[in-house]
Short mmCIF file of C-alpha atoms in Angstrom, two decimals:
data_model
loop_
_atom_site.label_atom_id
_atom_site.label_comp_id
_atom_site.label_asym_id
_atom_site.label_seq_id
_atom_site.Cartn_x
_atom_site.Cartn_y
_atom_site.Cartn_z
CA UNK A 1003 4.75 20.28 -9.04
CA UNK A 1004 6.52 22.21 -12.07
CA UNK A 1005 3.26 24.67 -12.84
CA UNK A 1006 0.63 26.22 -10.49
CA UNK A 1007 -1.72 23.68 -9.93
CA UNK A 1008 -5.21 24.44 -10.57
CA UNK A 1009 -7.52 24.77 -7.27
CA UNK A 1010 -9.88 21.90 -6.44
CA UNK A 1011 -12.35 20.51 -3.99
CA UNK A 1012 -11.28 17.07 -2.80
CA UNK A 1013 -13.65 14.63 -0.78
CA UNK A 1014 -11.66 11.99 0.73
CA UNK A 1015 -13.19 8.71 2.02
CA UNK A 1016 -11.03 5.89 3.81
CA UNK A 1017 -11.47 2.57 3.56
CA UNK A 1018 -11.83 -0.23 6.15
CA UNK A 1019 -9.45 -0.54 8.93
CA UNK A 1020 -8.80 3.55 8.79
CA UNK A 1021 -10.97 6.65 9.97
CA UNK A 1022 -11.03 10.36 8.67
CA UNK A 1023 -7.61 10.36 10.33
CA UNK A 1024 -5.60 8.46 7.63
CA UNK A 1025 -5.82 11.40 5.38
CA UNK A 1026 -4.49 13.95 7.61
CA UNK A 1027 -0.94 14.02 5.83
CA UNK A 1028 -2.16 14.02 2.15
CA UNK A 1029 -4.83 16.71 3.00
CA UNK A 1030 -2.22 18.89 4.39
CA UNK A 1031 0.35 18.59 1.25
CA UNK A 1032 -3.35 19.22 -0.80
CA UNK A 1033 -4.07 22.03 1.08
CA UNK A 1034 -0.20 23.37 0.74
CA UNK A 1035 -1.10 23.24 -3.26
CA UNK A 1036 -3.95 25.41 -3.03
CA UNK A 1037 -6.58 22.76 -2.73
CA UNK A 1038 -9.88 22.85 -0.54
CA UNK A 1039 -10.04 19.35 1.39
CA UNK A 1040 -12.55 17.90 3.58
CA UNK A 1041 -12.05 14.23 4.89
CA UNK A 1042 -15.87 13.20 6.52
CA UNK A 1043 -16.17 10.35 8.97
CA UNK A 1044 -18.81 7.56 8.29
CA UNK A 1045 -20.86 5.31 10.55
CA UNK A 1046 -18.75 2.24 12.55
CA UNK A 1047 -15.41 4.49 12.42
CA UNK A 1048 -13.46 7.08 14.58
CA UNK A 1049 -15.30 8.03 17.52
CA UNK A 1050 -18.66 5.71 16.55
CA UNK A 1051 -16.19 2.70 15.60
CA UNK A 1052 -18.36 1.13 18.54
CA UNK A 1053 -21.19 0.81 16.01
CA UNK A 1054 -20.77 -2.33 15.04
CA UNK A 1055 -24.22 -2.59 12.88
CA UNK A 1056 -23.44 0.22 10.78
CA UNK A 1057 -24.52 -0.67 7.30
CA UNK A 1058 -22.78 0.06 3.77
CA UNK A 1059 -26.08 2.26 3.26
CA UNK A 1060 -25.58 4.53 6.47
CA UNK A 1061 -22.00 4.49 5.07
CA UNK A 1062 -22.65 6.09 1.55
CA UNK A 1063 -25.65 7.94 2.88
CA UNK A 1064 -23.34 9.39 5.46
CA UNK A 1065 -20.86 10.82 2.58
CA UNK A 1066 -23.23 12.01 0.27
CA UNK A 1067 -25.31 14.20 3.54
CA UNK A 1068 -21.59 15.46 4.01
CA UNK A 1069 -21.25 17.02 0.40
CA UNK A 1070 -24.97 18.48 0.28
CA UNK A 1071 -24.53 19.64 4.09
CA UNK A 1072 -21.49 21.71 3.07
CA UNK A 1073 -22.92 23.08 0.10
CA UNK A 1074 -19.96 21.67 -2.00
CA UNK A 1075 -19.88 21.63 -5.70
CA UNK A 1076 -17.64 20.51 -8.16
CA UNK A 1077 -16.08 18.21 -5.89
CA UNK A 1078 -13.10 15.67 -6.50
CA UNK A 1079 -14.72 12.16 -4.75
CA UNK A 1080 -11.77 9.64 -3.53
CA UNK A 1081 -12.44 6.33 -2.83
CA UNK A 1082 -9.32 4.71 -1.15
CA UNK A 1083 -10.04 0.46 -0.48
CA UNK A 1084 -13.05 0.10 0.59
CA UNK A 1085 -14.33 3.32 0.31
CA UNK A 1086 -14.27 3.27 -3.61
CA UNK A 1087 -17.88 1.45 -2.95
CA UNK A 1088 -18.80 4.01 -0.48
CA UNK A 1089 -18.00 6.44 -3.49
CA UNK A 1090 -19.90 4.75 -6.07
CA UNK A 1091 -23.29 4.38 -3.72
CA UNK A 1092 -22.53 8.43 -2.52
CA UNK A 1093 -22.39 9.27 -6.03
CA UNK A 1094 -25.43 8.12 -6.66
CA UNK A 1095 -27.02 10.43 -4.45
CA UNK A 1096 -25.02 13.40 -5.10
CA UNK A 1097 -24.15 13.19 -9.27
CA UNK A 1098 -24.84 17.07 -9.86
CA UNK A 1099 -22.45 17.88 -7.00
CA UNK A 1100 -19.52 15.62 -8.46
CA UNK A 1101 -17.04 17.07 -11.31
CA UNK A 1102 -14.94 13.74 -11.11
CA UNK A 1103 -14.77 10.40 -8.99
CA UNK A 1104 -11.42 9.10 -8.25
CA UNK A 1105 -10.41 5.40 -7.03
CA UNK A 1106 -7.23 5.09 -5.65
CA UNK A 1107 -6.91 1.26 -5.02
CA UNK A 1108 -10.24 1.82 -4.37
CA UNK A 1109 -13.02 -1.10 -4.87
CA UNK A 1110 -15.37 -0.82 -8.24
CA UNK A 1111 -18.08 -3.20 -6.90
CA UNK A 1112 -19.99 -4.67 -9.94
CA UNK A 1113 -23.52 -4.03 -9.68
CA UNK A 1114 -25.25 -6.66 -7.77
CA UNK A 1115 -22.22 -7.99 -5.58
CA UNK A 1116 -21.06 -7.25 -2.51
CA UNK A 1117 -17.70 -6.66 -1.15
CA UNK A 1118 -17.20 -10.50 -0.79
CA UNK A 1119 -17.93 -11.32 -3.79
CA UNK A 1120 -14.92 -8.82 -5.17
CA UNK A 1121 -12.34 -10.60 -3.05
CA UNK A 1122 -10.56 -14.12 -3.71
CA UNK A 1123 -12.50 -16.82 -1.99
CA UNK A 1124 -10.16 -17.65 0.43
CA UNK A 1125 -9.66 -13.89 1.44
CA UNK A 1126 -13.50 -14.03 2.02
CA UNK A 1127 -13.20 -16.68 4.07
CA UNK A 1128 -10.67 -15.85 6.12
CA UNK A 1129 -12.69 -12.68 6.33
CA UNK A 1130 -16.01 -14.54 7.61
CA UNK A 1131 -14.00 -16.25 9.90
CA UNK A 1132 -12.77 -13.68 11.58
CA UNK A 1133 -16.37 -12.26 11.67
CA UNK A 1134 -17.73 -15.29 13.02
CA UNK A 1135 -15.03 -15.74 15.98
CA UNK A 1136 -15.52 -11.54 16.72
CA UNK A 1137 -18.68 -12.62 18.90
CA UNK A 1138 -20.36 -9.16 17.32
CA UNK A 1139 -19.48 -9.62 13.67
CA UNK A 1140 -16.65 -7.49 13.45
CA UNK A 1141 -13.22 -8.33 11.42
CA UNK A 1142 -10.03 -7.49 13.32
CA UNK A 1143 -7.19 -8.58 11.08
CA UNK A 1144 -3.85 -9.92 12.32
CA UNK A 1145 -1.04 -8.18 12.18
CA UNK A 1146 0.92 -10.28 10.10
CA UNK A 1147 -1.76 -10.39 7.52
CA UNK A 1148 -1.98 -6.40 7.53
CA UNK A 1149 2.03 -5.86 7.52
CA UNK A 1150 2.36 -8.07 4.84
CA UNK A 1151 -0.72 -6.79 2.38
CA UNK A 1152 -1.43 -3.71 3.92
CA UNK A 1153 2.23 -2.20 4.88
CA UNK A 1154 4.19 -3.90 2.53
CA UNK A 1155 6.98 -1.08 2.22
CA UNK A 1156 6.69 -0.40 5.68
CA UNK A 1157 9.97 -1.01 8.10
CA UNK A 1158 8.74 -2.76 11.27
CA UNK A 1159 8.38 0.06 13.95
CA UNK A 1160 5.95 1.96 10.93
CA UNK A 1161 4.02 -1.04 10.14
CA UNK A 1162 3.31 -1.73 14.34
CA UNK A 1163 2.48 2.07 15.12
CA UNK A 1164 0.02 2.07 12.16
CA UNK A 1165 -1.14 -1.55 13.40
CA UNK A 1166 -1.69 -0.07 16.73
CA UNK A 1167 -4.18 3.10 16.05
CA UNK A 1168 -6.39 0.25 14.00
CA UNK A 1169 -9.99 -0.78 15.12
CA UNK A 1170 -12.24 -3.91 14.11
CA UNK A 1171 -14.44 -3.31 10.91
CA UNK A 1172 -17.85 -3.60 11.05
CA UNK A 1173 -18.66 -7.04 9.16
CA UNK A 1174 -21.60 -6.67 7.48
CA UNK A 1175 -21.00 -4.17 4.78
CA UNK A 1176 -18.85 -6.67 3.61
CA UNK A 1177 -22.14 -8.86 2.38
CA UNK A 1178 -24.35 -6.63 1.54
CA UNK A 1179 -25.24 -6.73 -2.14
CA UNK A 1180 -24.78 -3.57 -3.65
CA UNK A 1181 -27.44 -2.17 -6.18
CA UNK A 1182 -24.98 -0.20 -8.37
CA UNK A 1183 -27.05 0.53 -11.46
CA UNK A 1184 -27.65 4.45 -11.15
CA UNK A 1185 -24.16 4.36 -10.77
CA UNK A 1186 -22.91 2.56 -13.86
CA UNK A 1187 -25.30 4.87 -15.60
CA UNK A 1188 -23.64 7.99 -14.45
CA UNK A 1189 -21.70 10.22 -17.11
CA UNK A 1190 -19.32 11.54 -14.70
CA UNK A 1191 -15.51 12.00 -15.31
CA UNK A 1192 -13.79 9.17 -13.67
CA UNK A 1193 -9.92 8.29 -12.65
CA UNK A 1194 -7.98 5.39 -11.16
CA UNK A 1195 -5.02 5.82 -9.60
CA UNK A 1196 -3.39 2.03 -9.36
CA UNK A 1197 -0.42 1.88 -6.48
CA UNK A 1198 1.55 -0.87 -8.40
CA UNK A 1199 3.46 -2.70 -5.04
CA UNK A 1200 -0.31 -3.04 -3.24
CA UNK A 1201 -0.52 -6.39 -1.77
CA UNK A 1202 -4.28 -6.76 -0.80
CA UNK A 1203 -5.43 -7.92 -3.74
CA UNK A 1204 -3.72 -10.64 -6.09
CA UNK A 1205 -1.54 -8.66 -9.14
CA UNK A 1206 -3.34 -10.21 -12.50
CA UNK A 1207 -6.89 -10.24 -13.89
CA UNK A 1208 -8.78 -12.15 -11.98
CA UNK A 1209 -9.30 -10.27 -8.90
CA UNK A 1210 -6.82 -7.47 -9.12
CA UNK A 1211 -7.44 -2.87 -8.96
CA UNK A 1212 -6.01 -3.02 -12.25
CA UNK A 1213 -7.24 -3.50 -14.80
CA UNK A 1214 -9.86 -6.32 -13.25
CA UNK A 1215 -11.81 -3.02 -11.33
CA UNK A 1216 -10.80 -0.82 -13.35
CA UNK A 1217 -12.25 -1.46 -16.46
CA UNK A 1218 -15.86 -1.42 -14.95
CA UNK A 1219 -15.57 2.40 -15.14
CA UNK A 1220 -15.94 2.44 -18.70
CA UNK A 1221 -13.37 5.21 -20.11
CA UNK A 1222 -11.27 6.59 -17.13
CA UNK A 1223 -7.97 8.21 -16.64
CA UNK A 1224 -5.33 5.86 -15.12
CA UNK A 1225 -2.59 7.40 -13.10
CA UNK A 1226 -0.12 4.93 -11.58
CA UNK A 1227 2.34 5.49 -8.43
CA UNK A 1228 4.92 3.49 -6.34
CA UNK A 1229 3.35 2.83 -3.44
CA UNK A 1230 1.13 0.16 -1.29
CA UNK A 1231 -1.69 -0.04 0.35
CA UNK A 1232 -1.45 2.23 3.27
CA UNK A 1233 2.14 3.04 4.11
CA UNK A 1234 3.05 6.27 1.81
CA UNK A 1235 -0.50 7.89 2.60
CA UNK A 1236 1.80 8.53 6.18
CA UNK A 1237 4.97 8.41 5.26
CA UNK A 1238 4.79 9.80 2.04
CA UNK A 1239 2.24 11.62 1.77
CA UNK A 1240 2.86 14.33 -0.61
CA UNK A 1241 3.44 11.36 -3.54
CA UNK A 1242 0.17 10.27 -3.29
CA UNK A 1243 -1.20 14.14 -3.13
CA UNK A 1244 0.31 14.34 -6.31
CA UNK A 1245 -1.35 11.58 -7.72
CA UNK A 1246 -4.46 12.68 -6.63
CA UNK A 1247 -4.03 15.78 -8.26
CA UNK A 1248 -3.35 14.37 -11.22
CA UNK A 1249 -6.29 12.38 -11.51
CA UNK A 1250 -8.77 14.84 -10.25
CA UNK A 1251 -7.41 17.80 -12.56
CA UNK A 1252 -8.85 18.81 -15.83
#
């Protein structure tokens, strides 16, 4: 970066299919700016990924006891995937603690749906499916379903070792209905950062980060960045630090 950047407090939150883990390499180029970063765990991932009941409420819950445990203030909140919902529940909880919230491909669930209802219809599916063939409700995806949404940009060898630390996803968070109304109502700063090669979600209106979730958050800043889904948070991680800094400065 081509000034001093100014010192903030990033939250990160990972998304399905990832633990605390997955931010390791942009919280270390953070952290090399200046930046304070914490990265909590949630229910149903890293060392509980056993917990296969974990619900989208112990999720969020989870988060927000994380911020008010630590005493932290002023915080940057990322939502990456699937943890964009956890972030808009959290928030809820935690609004005074929060000086911006930041999606970064991150799901803006509409208030009343559920994760399911977000995706395209076969994608939910295919989801249920897998759910349904688990025997305890949990979504493992294939790998050439994740290499080719997930780890688009990816060469082979990246794509399989990132394949290979991944764990089934606790399916039920996926259907829960999410009430979402303090959260619509909040007046904090918000920012989407859009990864214009991601492949999870269809590139258009209809289903897409941007500008179909997107423009749920009302006015936001939009930062945009060359990347997909997953692979530059390890191989290129100080890219999408900087686009997190962008988003969560002032």
């Amino acid at each position: 970066m081509r000034q001093k950047a100014q010192p903030l407090t990033f939250v990160l939150v990972h998304g399905s299919w990832a633990d605390a883990g997955f931010w390791d390499g942009v919280a270390a180029e953070l952290r090399k700016q200046g930046h304070t970063v914490y990265a909590p765990e949630y229910p149903g991932h890293g060392a509980d990924y056993k917990n296969t009941t974990a619900t989208h409420a112990m999720m969020s819950k989870a988060v927000a006891d994380y911020i008010q445990n630590h005493d932290l203030r002023d915080v940057v909140l990322v939502g990456h995937s699937f943890g964009g919902s956890v972030v808009q529940k959290a928030a809820e909880y935690v609004p005074d603690r929060l000086k911006r919230i930041v999606f970064i491909d991150g799901f803006v669930v509409k208030d009343g749906n559920s994760l399911a209802d977000e995706l395209p219809p076969q994608t939910a599916a295919f989801f249920g499916e897998l759910a349904k063939q688990s025997g305890n409700g949990t979504v493992m995806l294939p790998f050439p379903f994740f290499r080719d949404a997930f780890l688009n940009l990816a060469p082979l060898d990246v794509a399989q070792k990132i394949y290979a630390g991944v764990k089934p996803e606790p399916g039920g968070p996926f259907t829960e209905k999410l009430d979402l109304k303090k959260f619509y109502a909040l007046q904090t700063p918000k920012s989407y950062v859009y990864l214009y090669q991601d492949n999870v979600l269809p590139q258009g209106e209809n289903y897409s980060w941007h500008p179909h979730m997107s423009s749920r958050l009302g006015q936001f800043r939009l930062i945009v960045g060359d990347a997909d889904h997953m692979t530059y948070f390890k191989t290129e991680p100080k890219k999408i630090a900087e686009l997190l800094y962008m988003a969560g400065r002032d």
